[in-house]
CSV table of C-alpha atoms (C1' of nucleotides) in Angstrom, one decimal:
chain,number,residue,atom,x,y,z
N,1,MET,CA,0.0,0.0,0.0
N,2,ALA,CA,1.6,3.2,-1.2
N,3,ARG,CA,2.3,6.0,1.2
N,4,ARG,CA,-0.8,8.2,1.1
N,5,LYS,CA,-0.1,11.8,0.6
N,6,GLN,CA,-2.4,14.7,0.6
N,7,ALA,CA,-3.9,15.2,-2.9
N,8,VAL,CA,-4.0,19.0,-3.0
N,9,THR,CA,-2.0,20.9,-0.4
N,10,ILE,CA,-1.7,24.5,0.5
N,11,LYS,CA,1.2,24.6,-1.8
N,12,HIS,CA,-0.9,23.9,-4.8
N,13,VAL,CA,-3.4,26.5,-3.8
N,14,ALA,CA,-0.6,29.0,-3.4
N,15,ALA,CA,0.7,28.3,-6.9
N,16,GLU,CA,-2.7,28.4,-8.4
N,17,ALA,CA,-3.4,31.8,-6.8
N,18,GLY,CA,0.1,33.0,-7.3
N,19,VAL,CA,0.8,33.9,-3.7
N,20,SER,CA,2.8,32.6,-0.8
N,21,LEU,CA,1.8,29.7,1.4
N,22,GLN,CA,1.4,32.1,4.2
N,23,THR,CA,-1.2,34.1,2.5
N,24,VAL,CA,-3.2,31.0,1.8
N,25,SER,CA,-2.8,30.0,5.4
N,26,ARG,CA,-4.1,33.4,6.5
N,27,VAL,CA,-7.1,33.1,4.3
N,28,ILE,CA,-7.8,29.6,5.7
N,29,ASN,CA,-7.6,30.8,9.2
N,30,ASN,CA,-9.6,33.9,8.4
N,31,GLU,CA,-7.1,36.3,9.6
N,32,ALA,CA,-7.8,40.0,9.2
N,33,SER,CA,-4.6,41.2,7.5
N,34,VAL,CA,-5.4,40.1,4.0
N,35,ARG,CA,-6.6,42.4,1.3
N,36,PRO,CA,-10.1,41.6,0.1
N,37,GLU,CA,-9.0,41.0,-3.4
N,38,MET,CA,-6.3,38.6,-2.3
N,39,LYS,CA,-8.7,36.8,-0.1
N,40,VAL,CA,-11.1,36.4,-3.0
N,41,ARG,CA,-8.3,35.2,-5.3
N,42,VAL,CA,-7.1,32.7,-2.9
N,43,GLN,CA,-10.6,31.5,-2.0
N,44,SER,CA,-11.4,30.9,-5.6
N,45,ALA,CA,-8.3,28.9,-6.0
N,46,ILE,CA,-9.2,26.9,-2.9
N,47,ASP,CA,-12.7,26.2,-4.3
N,48,LYS,CA,-11.4,25.4,-7.7
N,49,LEU,CA,-8.9,22.8,-6.4
N,50,GLY,CA,-11.3,21.6,-3.7
N,51,TYR,CA,-8.6,22.1,-1.1
N,52,VAL,CA,-9.3,21.2,2.5
N,53,PRO,CA,-6.5,21.5,5.1
N,54,SER,CA,-5.2,18.5,6.9
N,55,ILE,CA,-6.1,18.7,10.5
N,56,ALA,CA,-3.0,16.6,11.2
N,57,ALA,CA,-0.8,19.1,9.6
N,58,GLN,CA,-2.5,22.0,11.2
N,59,ARG,CA,-2.1,20.4,14.6
N,60,MET,CA,1.5,19.6,13.9
N,61,SER,CA,2.3,23.2,13.3
N,62,GLY,CA,1.1,24.2,16.7
N,63,SER,CA,-2.4,25.1,15.7
N,64,ARG,CA,-5.7,23.6,16.8
N,65,SER,CA,-6.5,20.0,16.4
N,66,TYR,CA,-10.2,20.7,15.8
N,67,ILE,CA,-10.9,17.7,17.9
N,68,ILE,CA,-13.1,17.5,21.0
N,69,LEU,CA,-12.7,14.5,23.2
N,70,ALA,CA,-15.6,12.9,25.0
N,71,LEU,CA,-15.1,10.5,27.8
N,72,ASN,CA,-17.6,7.8,28.4
N,73,ASP,CA,-17.8,5.0,31.0
N,74,ARG,CA,-16.7,1.9,29.2
N,75,ASP,CA,-18.3,-0.9,31.2
N,76,ARG,CA,-21.6,0.8,31.3
N,77,THR,CA,-21.4,1.6,27.6
N,78,ILE,CA,-20.7,-2.0,26.7
N,79,ALA,CA,-23.3,-3.4,29.0
N,80,ASP,CA,-25.9,-1.1,27.5
N,81,TRP,CA,-24.8,-2.0,24.1
N,82,ARG,CA,-25.1,-5.7,24.7
N,83,ALA,CA,-28.6,-5.2,26.2
N,84,ARG,CA,-29.5,-3.0,23.2
N,85,GLN,CA,-30.9,-0.4,25.5
N,86,GLY,CA,-28.3,2.2,25.0
N,87,THR,CA,-30.9,4.9,24.3
N,88,ASP,CA,-29.0,6.9,26.9
N,89,TRP,CA,-25.8,8.5,26.2
N,90,VAL,CA,-25.5,8.8,22.5
N,91,ASP,CA,-28.8,10.2,21.7
N,92,GLN,CA,-28.9,12.7,24.4
N,93,MET,CA,-25.4,14.1,24.6
N,94,LEU,CA,-23.1,12.8,22.0
N,95,LEU,CA,-25.3,13.5,19.1
N,96,GLY,CA,-25.9,17.0,20.4
N,97,GLY,CA,-22.3,17.6,20.9
N,98,MET,CA,-21.5,16.1,17.6
N,99,LEU,CA,-23.8,18.4,15.8
N,100,SER,CA,-22.3,21.4,17.5
N,101,CYS,CA,-18.9,20.3,16.7
N,102,ALA,CA,-19.7,19.7,13.1
N,103,GLU,CA,-21.2,23.1,12.8
N,104,ASN,CA,-17.9,24.6,14.0
N,105,GLY,CA,-15.6,22.5,11.9
N,106,TYR,CA,-14.8,20.3,14.9
N,107,ARG,CA,-14.9,16.6,15.3
N,108,LEU,CA,-16.1,14.7,18.4
N,109,ILE,CA,-14.2,11.6,19.3
N,110,ILE,CA,-15.7,9.4,22.0
N,111,GLU,CA,-13.3,7.6,24.3
N,112,LEU,CA,-14.4,4.8,26.5
N,113,VAL,CA,-12.8,4.9,29.9
N,114,ASP,CA,-12.9,2.6,33.0
N,115,THR,CA,-14.0,4.7,35.9
N,116,HIS,CA,-13.6,2.4,38.8
N,117,ASN,CA,-10.1,1.8,37.8
N,118,ASP,CA,-7.0,3.7,38.9
N,119,HIS,CA,-5.9,3.7,35.3
N,120,VAL,CA,-8.2,6.5,34.5
N,121,GLU,CA,-5.4,9.1,34.6
N,122,ARG,CA,-3.2,7.0,32.4
N,123,GLU,CA,-6.0,6.4,30.0
N,124,LEU,CA,-6.9,10.0,29.8
N,125,ALA,CA,-3.3,11.1,29.5
N,126,ALA,CA,-2.8,8.7,26.7
N,127,ALA,CA,-5.9,9.8,24.8
N,128,ILE,CA,-4.8,13.4,25.2
N,129,ALA,CA,-1.3,12.7,24.0
N,130,ALA,CA,-2.5,10.8,21.0
N,131,LEU,CA,-5.4,13.1,20.0
N,132,GLN,CA,-4.3,16.4,21.5
N,133,PRO,CA,-7.9,17.6,21.6
N,134,ASP,CA,-8.7,21.3,21.8
N,135,GLY,CA,-11.2,20.5,24.6
N,136,VAL,CA,-12.8,17.7,26.6
N,137,ILE,CA,-16.3,16.9,27.7
N,138,LEU,CA,-16.9,14.9,30.8
N,139,THR,CA,-20.0,13.0,31.7
N,140,PRO,CA,-21.0,11.1,34.8
N,141,PRO,CA,-19.4,9.4,36.5
N,142,HIS,CA,-16.3,11.2,35.3
N,143,SER,CA,-17.6,14.7,35.7
N,144,ASP,CA,-16.6,14.9,39.3
N,145,ASN,CA,-13.6,12.7,39.3
N,146,PRO,CA,-10.9,14.8,40.8
N,147,LEU,CA,-8.2,12.8,39.1
N,148,ILE,CA,-9.7,13.7,35.8
N,149,THR,CA,-10.6,17.3,36.4
N,150,GLY,CA,-7.3,17.8,38.1
N,151,LEU,CA,-5.3,16.5,35.2
N,152,LEU,CA,-7.3,18.5,32.7
N,153,ALA,CA,-6.9,21.7,34.8
N,154,LYS,CA,-3.2,21.2,35.2
N,155,ARG,CA,-2.8,20.8,31.4
N,156,GLN,CA,-4.9,23.8,30.9
N,157,ILE,CA,-7.3,21.9,28.6
N,158,PRO,CA,-10.7,23.5,28.6
N,159,PHE,CA,-13.4,21.1,29.6
N,160,ALA,CA,-17.1,20.8,30.5
N,161,ARG,CA,-18.6,18.7,33.2
N,162,ILE,CA,-22.0,17.4,32.3
N,163,GLY,CA,-24.2,16.3,35.1
N,164,SER,CA,-22.2,18.0,37.8
N,165,ARG,CA,-23.1,21.0,39.9
N,166,SER,CA,-20.0,21.2,42.0
N,167,THR,CA,-17.9,24.2,41.3
N,168,GLY,CA,-14.3,24.0,40.4
N,169,ASP,CA,-12.3,23.8,37.2
N,170,GLY,CA,-14.0,23.6,33.9
N,171,ILE,CA,-17.5,24.4,33.0
N,172,ALA,CA,-20.1,22.6,35.0
N,173,LEU,CA,-23.6,22.2,33.6
N,174,THR,CA,-26.6,20.1,34.5
N,175,MET,CA,-28.4,18.2,31.9
N,176,ASP,CA,-31.6,20.2,32.1
N,177,ASP,CA,-32.5,19.1,28.6
N,178,GLU,CA,-31.3,17.2,25.7
N,179,GLY,CA,-29.5,20.3,24.6
N,180,ALA,CA,-27.0,20.0,27.4
N,181,ALA,CA,-24.3,18.5,25.4
N,182,GLN,CA,-24.8,20.9,22.6
N,183,GLN,CA,-24.6,23.7,25.1
N,184,ALA,CA,-21.5,22.2,26.6
N,185,THR,CA,-19.8,21.9,23.3
N,186,GLN,CA,-20.6,25.4,22.2
N,187,HIS,CA,-19.4,26.8,25.5
N,188,LEU,CA,-16.1,25.0,25.0
N,189,LEU,CA,-15.9,26.1,21.5
N,190,ALA,CA,-16.6,29.6,22.5
N,191,LEU,CA,-14.1,29.5,25.3
N,192,GLY,CA,-10.8,29.6,23.6
N,193,HIS,CA,-11.4,27.3,20.7
N,194,ARG,CA,-8.8,25.1,22.2
N,195,SER,CA,-8.7,21.9,24.2
N,196,ILE,CA,-12.3,21.0,24.8
N,197,GLY,CA,-13.1,17.9,26.8
N,198,PHE,CA,-16.2,16.0,27.2
N,199,ILE,CA,-16.7,13.0,29.5
N,200,ALA,CA,-20.0,11.5,28.6
N,201,GLY,CA,-21.6,8.9,30.7
N,202,PRO,CA,-24.9,7.3,31.7
N,203,ALA,CA,-27.3,9.7,33.4
N,204,ASP,CA,-28.1,7.8,36.4
N,205,TYR,CA,-25.7,9.1,38.9
N,206,GLN,CA,-26.1,12.4,40.8
N,207,LEU,CA,-27.8,13.5,37.7
N,208,SER,CA,-30.9,11.5,38.1
N,209,GLY,CA,-31.7,13.2,41.3
N,210,TRP,CA,-31.7,16.6,39.8
N,211,ARG,CA,-33.7,15.6,36.9
N,212,GLY,CA,-36.8,15.6,39.0
N,213,HIS,CA,-36.4,19.3,39.3
N,214,GLY,CA,-36.9,19.6,35.6
N,215,ARG,CA,-35.5,22.7,34.1
N,216,SER,CA,-34.6,24.2,37.4
N,217,ARG,CA,-31.8,26.6,38.0
N,218,ASP,CA,-28.8,26.1,40.2
N,219,GLU,CA,-28.3,27.3,43.7
N,220,HIS,CA,-27.6,30.8,42.5
N,221,GLY,CA,-30.8,31.1,40.6
N,222,ARG,CA,-28.9,31.3,37.4
N,223,PRO,CA,-29.3,29.0,34.5
N,224,ALA,CA,-27.6,25.7,35.1
N,225,CYS,CA,-24.3,26.7,33.8
N,226,HIS,CA,-21.4,28.1,35.8
N,227,GLY,CA,-18.3,29.5,34.2
P,1,MET,CA,-3.4,30.5,25.2
P,2,ALA,CA,0.1,29.1,24.7
P,3,ARG,CA,1.0,27.0,21.8
P,4,ARG,CA,0.4,23.5,23.0
P,5,LYS,CA,3.3,21.1,22.3
P,6,GLN,CA,3.6,17.5,23.0
P,7,ALA,CA,4.7,16.9,26.6
P,8,VAL,CA,6.9,13.9,26.1
P,9,THR,CA,8.0,13.1,22.6
P,10,ILE,CA,9.9,10.3,21.0
P,11,LYS,CA,13.0,12.3,21.5
P,12,HIS,CA,12.7,12.2,25.3
P,13,VAL,CA,12.2,8.5,25.1
P,14,ALA,CA,15.3,8.1,23.0
P,15,ALA,CA,17.4,10.1,25.4
P,16,GLU,CA,16.0,8.2,28.4
P,17,ALA,CA,16.8,4.9,26.8
P,18,GLY,CA,20.1,6.1,25.3
P,19,VAL,CA,19.2,5.1,21.7
P,20,SER,CA,18.3,6.9,18.5
P,21,LEU,CA,14.9,8.2,17.6
P,22,GLN,CA,14.8,5.6,15.0
P,23,THR,CA,15.0,2.7,17.4
P,24,VAL,CA,12.2,4.1,19.5
P,25,SER,CA,10.1,4.4,16.4
P,26,ARG,CA,10.8,0.8,15.5
P,27,VAL,CA,9.8,-0.4,18.9
P,28,ILE,CA,6.6,1.7,18.7
P,29,ASN,CA,5.7,0.2,15.3
P,30,ASN,CA,6.7,-3.2,16.5
P,31,GLU,CA,9.2,-3.8,13.8
P,32,ALA,CA,11.2,-7.0,13.8
P,33,SER,CA,14.7,-5.7,13.4
P,34,VAL,CA,15.3,-4.7,17.0
P,35,ARG,CA,17.2,-6.7,19.5
P,36,PRO,CA,15.1,-8.0,22.4
P,37,GLU,CA,17.1,-6.3,25.0
P,38,MET,CA,16.9,-3.0,23.1
P,39,LYS,CA,13.2,-3.4,22.8
P,40,VAL,CA,12.9,-4.0,26.5
P,41,ARG,CA,15.0,-1.0,27.3
P,42,VAL,CA,13.1,1.3,25.1
P,43,GLN,CA,9.8,0.0,26.2
P,44,SER,CA,10.6,0.6,29.8
P,45,ALA,CA,11.6,4.1,29.0
P,46,ILE,CA,8.3,4.5,27.2
P,47,ASP,CA,6.4,3.3,30.2
P,48,LYS,CA,8.4,5.3,32.6
P,49,LEU,CA,7.8,8.5,30.7
P,50,GLY,CA,4.3,7.6,29.9
P,51,TYR,CA,5.0,8.3,26.3
P,52,VAL,CA,2.2,8.0,23.7
P,53,PRO,CA,2.8,8.9,20.1
P,54,SER,CA,0.9,11.7,18.5
P,55,ILE,CA,-1.3,10.4,15.8
P,56,ALA,CA,-1.1,13.7,14.1
P,57,ALA,CA,2.7,13.4,13.8
P,58,GLN,CA,2.4,9.8,12.8
P,59,ARG,CA,0.1,10.6,10.0
P,60,MET,CA,2.2,13.6,9.0
P,61,SER,CA,5.2,11.4,8.4
P,62,GLY,CA,3.3,9.2,6.0
P,63,SER,CA,2.1,6.6,8.5
P,64,ARG,CA,-1.3,5.6,9.4
P,65,SER,CA,-3.8,8.0,10.9
P,66,TYR,CA,-5.4,5.4,13.1
P,67,ILE,CA,-8.7,6.9,12.3
P,68,ILE,CA,-11.7,5.2,10.9
P,69,LEU,CA,-14.4,7.4,9.3
P,70,ALA,CA,-18.1,6.5,9.7
P,71,LEU,CA,-20.6,8.2,7.5
P,72,ASN,CA,-24.1,8.6,8.7
P,73,ASP,CA,-27.1,10.2,7.2
P,74,ARG,CA,-27.5,13.7,8.7
P,75,ASP,CA,-31.1,14.5,8.4
P,76,ARG,CA,-32.2,11.2,9.7
P,77,THR,CA,-29.8,11.3,12.6
P,78,ILE,CA,-30.9,14.7,13.6
P,79,ALA,CA,-34.6,13.8,13.3
P,80,ASP,CA,-34.1,10.7,15.5
P,81,TRP,CA,-32.2,12.8,18.0
P,82,ARG,CA,-34.9,15.3,18.3
P,83,ALA,CA,-37.5,12.6,18.7
P,84,ARG,CA,-35.3,10.9,21.2
P,85,GLN,CA,-35.7,7.6,19.5
P,86,GLY,CA,-32.3,7.1,18.1
P,87,THR,CA,-31.9,3.7,19.5
P,88,ASP,CA,-30.9,2.8,16.1
P,89,TRP,CA,-27.5,3.6,14.7
P,90,VAL,CA,-25.3,4.2,17.6
P,91,ASP,CA,-26.1,1.2,19.7
P,92,GLN,CA,-26.1,-1.3,16.9
P,93,MET,CA,-23.2,-0.2,14.8
P,94,LEU,CA,-21.3,2.7,16.0
P,95,LEU,CA,-20.7,1.4,19.4
P,96,GLY,CA,-19.7,-2.0,18.1
P,97,GLY,CA,-17.4,-0.4,15.6
P,98,MET,CA,-16.1,1.9,18.2
P,99,LEU,CA,-15.2,-0.9,20.5
P,100,SER,CA,-13.3,-2.7,17.7
P,101,CYS,CA,-11.5,0.4,16.9
P,102,ALA,CA,-10.5,1.0,20.5
P,103,GLU,CA,-9.2,-2.5,20.8
P,104,ASN,CA,-7.0,-1.9,17.9
P,105,GLY,CA,-5.7,1.5,18.8
P,106,TYR,CA,-8.0,3.1,16.3
P,107,ARG,CA,-10.5,5.9,16.7
P,108,LEU,CA,-13.9,6.0,15.1
P,109,ILE,CA,-15.1,9.4,13.9
P,110,ILE,CA,-18.7,9.8,12.9
P,111,GLU,CA,-19.4,12.1,10.0
P,112,LEU,CA,-22.9,13.2,9.2
P,113,VAL,CA,-23.6,13.5,5.6
P,114,ASP,CA,-26.6,14.7,3.5
P,115,THR,CA,-27.5,11.8,1.2
P,116,HIS,CA,-30.2,13.3,-1.0
P,117,ASN,CA,-27.8,16.0,-1.9
P,118,ASP,CA,-25.3,16.2,-4.7
P,119,HIS,CA,-22.8,17.6,-2.3
P,120,VAL,CA,-22.1,14.1,-1.0
P,121,GLU,CA,-19.0,13.8,-2.9
P,122,ARG,CA,-17.7,17.1,-1.8
P,123,GLU,CA,-18.5,16.4,1.7
P,124,LEU,CA,-16.8,13.0,1.7
P,125,ALA,CA,-13.8,14.4,-0.1
P,126,ALA,CA,-13.6,17.1,2.5
P,127,ALA,CA,-13.8,14.7,5.4
P,128,ILE,CA,-11.2,12.5,3.8
P,129,ALA,CA,-8.9,15.4,3.2
P,130,ALA,CA,-9.2,16.7,6.7
P,131,LEU,CA,-9.1,13.4,8.6
P,132,GLN,CA,-7.2,11.2,6.2
P,133,PRO,CA,-8.8,8.1,7.6
P,134,ASP,CA,-7.2,4.7,7.2
P,135,GLY,CA,-10.6,3.3,6.3
P,136,VAL,CA,-14.3,4.2,6.0
P,137,ILE,CA,-17.5,2.4,7.0
P,138,LEU,CA,-20.6,3.1,5.1
P,139,THR,CA,-24.2,2.5,6.3
P,140,PRO,CA,-27.5,2.9,4.5
P,141,PRO,CA,-28.4,4.8,2.6
P,142,HIS,CA,-24.7,5.4,1.7
P,143,SER,CA,-23.7,1.8,1.3
P,144,ASP,CA,-24.9,1.6,-2.3
P,145,ASN,CA,-24.3,5.2,-3.4
P,146,PRO,CA,-22.0,4.9,-6.4
P,147,LEU,CA,-20.7,8.4,-5.9
P,148,ILE,CA,-19.4,7.4,-2.6
P,149,THR,CA,-18.1,3.9,-3.3
P,150,GLY,CA,-16.7,5.2,-6.5
P,151,LEU,CA,-14.7,8.0,-4.8
P,152,LEU,CA,-13.5,5.6,-2.2
P,153,ALA,CA,-12.4,3.0,-4.7
P,154,LYS,CA,-10.6,5.6,-6.8
P,155,ARG,CA,-8.7,6.8,-3.8
P,156,GLN,CA,-8.0,3.3,-2.8
P,157,ILE,CA,-9.4,3.7,0.6
P,158,PRO,CA,-10.6,0.4,2.1
P,159,PHE,CA,-14.2,0.6,3.1
P,160,ALA,CA,-17.1,-1.6,4.3
P,161,ARG,CA,-20.7,-1.3,3.2
P,162,ILE,CA,-23.1,-2.2,5.9
P,163,GLY,CA,-26.5,-3.2,4.9
P,164,SER,CA,-25.6,-3.8,1.3
P,165,ARG,CA,-25.5,-7.0,-0.6
P,166,SER,CA,-24.5,-5.8,-4.0
P,167,THR,CA,-21.1,-6.8,-5.0
P,168,GLY,CA,-18.5,-4.3,-6.0
P,169,ASP,CA,-15.8,-2.3,-4.4
P,170,GLY,CA,-15.3,-2.6,-0.7
P,171,ILE,CA,-16.5,-5.2,1.7
P,172,ALA,CA,-20.2,-5.6,1.8
P,173,LEU,CA,-21.9,-7.1,4.8
P,174,THR,CA,-25.4,-7.4,5.9
P,175,MET,CA,-26.4,-6.6,9.4
P,176,ASP,CA,-27.2,-10.1,10.5
P,177,ASP,CA,-26.7,-9.1,14.1
P,178,GLU,CA,-25.6,-6.4,16.4
P,179,GLY,CA,-22.0,-7.5,15.7
P,180,ALA,CA,-22.1,-6.3,12.1
P,181,ALA,CA,-20.3,-3.1,12.7
P,182,GLN,CA,-17.7,-4.8,14.9
P,183,GLN,CA,-17.2,-7.3,12.2
P,184,ALA,CA,-17.0,-4.6,9.6
P,185,THR,CA,-14.4,-2.7,11.5
P,186,GLN,CA,-12.3,-5.7,12.1
P,187,HIS,CA,-12.4,-6.7,8.5
P,188,LEU,CA,-11.2,-3.3,7.6
P,189,LEU,CA,-8.6,-3.3,10.2
P,190,ALA,CA,-7.4,-6.7,9.1
P,191,LEU,CA,-7.3,-5.6,5.5
P,192,GLY,CA,-4.4,-3.4,5.1
P,193,HIS,CA,-4.7,-1.4,8.3
P,194,ARG,CA,-5.2,1.6,6.2
P,195,SER,CA,-8.1,3.8,5.1
P,196,ILE,CA,-11.1,2.2,6.5
P,197,GLY,CA,-14.4,3.8,5.9
P,198,PHE,CA,-17.8,3.4,7.5
P,199,ILE,CA,-21.0,4.9,6.5
P,200,ALA,CA,-23.5,4.3,9.2
P,201,GLY,CA,-27.1,4.9,8.7
P,202,PRO,CA,-30.6,4.0,9.8
P,203,ALA,CA,-31.6,0.4,9.2
P,204,ASP,CA,-34.8,0.9,7.5
P,205,TYR,CA,-33.7,0.7,3.9
P,206,GLN,CA,-33.0,-2.4,1.9
P,207,LEU,CA,-31.7,-3.7,5.2
P,208,SER,CA,-35.0,-4.0,6.9
P,209,GLY,CA,-36.2,-6.5,4.4
P,210,TRP,CA,-33.3,-8.9,5.0
P,211,ARG,CA,-33.7,-8.6,8.7
P,212,GLY,CA,-36.7,-10.8,8.6
P,213,HIS,CA,-34.4,-13.6,7.4
P,214,GLY,CA,-32.7,-13.4,10.7
P,215,ARG,CA,-29.2,-14.7,10.6
P,216,SER,CA,-29.5,-16.0,7.1
P,217,ARG,CA,-26.8,-16.3,4.6
P,218,ASP,CA,-26.4,-14.5,1.3
P,219,GLU,CA,-27.4,-15.8,-2.0
P,220,HIS,CA,-24.3,-17.8,-2.3
P,221,GLY,CA,-24.9,-19.7,0.9
P,222,ARG,CA,-21.9,-18.1,2.6
P,223,PRO,CA,-21.9,-16.0,5.7
P,224,ALA,CA,-23.2,-12.6,5.1
P,225,CYS,CA,-19.9,-11.0,4.2
P,226,HIS,CA,-18.3,-10.8,0.8
P,227,GLY,CA,-14.8,-9.8,0.2
C,1,DC,C1',-0.1,43.7,4.0
C,2,DT,C1',2.8,39.9,2.2
C,3,DG,C1',6.7,36.8,1.7
C,4,DT,C1',10.6,34.1,3.9
C,5,DT,C1',12.6,31.1,7.4
C,6,DA,C1',12.2,27.7,10.8
C,7,DG,C1',10.3,23.8,13.0
C,8,DC,C1',6.3,20.8,15.1
C,9,DG,C1',6.8,14.9,15.9
C,10,DC,C1',7.4,11.2,13.5
C,11,DC,C1',8.6,7.9,9.7
C,12,DT,C1',11.0,6.7,5.5
C,13,DT,C1',15.2,6.1,2.9
C,14,DC,C1',19.7,5.5,2.9
C,15,DA,C1',24.5,4.7,5.3
C,16,DC,C1',27.0,2.4,8.9
L,1,DG,C1',20.8,-4.2,13.8
L,2,DT,C1',21.3,0.7,14.4
L,3,DG,C1',22.0,5.7,13.4
L,4,DA,C1',21.8,10.0,10.6
L,5,DA,C1',19.5,12.9,7.2
L,6,DG,C1',15.4,14.3,4.8
L,7,DG,C1',10.6,15.6,4.4
L,8,DC,C1',5.3,15.3,5.3
L,9,DG,C1',1.6,20.0,5.4
L,10,DC,C1',1.0,23.7,7.9
L,11,DT,C1',1.7,27.8,10.9
L,12,DA,C1',4.4,31.0,14.0
L,13,DA,C1',7.7,33.8,14.2
L,14,DC,C1',10.4,37.4,11.8
L,15,DA,C1',11.6,40.3,8.0
L,16,DG,C1',10.3,43.6,4.0
DNA sequence: CTGTTAGCGCCTTCAC
DNA sequence: GTGAAGGCGCTAACAG
């Protein structure tokens, strides 16, 4: 199997438009300092060639990875899957988060993690090292796992905690509706557009209790989302 | 937000083990030509430092991306999500595929695509250019879309067609059980470990009809999976 | 505002 | 069997 290279690269676009790689890059990243006419010229070249930047390359050059990591409890996920009753996690959160990501040019990658295992940190660290996500989303029972939130905080990776009310690092939001994940993702995206984490998990932990309160607010009377 | 670099790289491992980067790389990729003792030394250095290769970097240097792309029908997915009845796609296929991927060090990324739209090709091409997946998995109604299979075949990207019996490029397999996706993924992985594609979609197309046949075989009397 | 230079982390090709 | 050099595609510094 031949080594697969990118079909059309930024280089081709630059040649086609008769500008430097940098200018193309600037257009891609929608930077201000580009003359409108240049922008148009480059853009048309991009369209003509059907160019799409490689996220791997983008990430390699120190830019964003355009990847959001979502952590989900493994055992539970597998059990649900076997029982074919996994109407839980995916439909409520992952899909919502996925849609938000897609709308923003991001990709959501779901990672299954063993909670009741002291490997959690290692697993998380490995996933982060491999994927280098711009953000992470946590779901129960990971949302309040200090080992996880601590690691994320230390690495300065933006993350959201779904189904958690406790204050602390990261954005905490209760699942007051099916839009929670979407909300979470967008918050992360809005934050710094970098390192967003998402740990998705079954909603029958602390979460379930709050659910009875319906669309209630948090203890401060504000919508269920703390900064 | 500071430019995020990889914490521990192959370079650190090499230094720690007192060998060249190359040797470390060889150990990572499990290549034969490495003396057992060297292998052990390097491996322990890897463990000690908690090193995990960056898939972005791996992909950049012409290696695998360790990413499998799964295509799913967008509208349908969103509709299901809104109606909260999406017990369909994820639990049956995606989760299975996800598990298989995880077991093999791969990641499954789900991409929502508009089927009844002539943008399909563009969308697929864009996703491929951005992600550069090692393989793709197609699900109804994409499994038999010639625009999709054609593009994949032309680019020589291995792919599986779930819920499709028609012969042609790629691996076709019917969903004779909840293990279909898992099966599909493993086939792709087994293939050439490169470019695996997966287009997941609701199971109410041609698929539904076959389902009545239960775990039946295909018209050739073989298990429901053609090469 | 635009072009040039350097380098990200890793793997491939070629020497030793 | 191992090391050294080169480059993948892209962007972040610096010039001009």
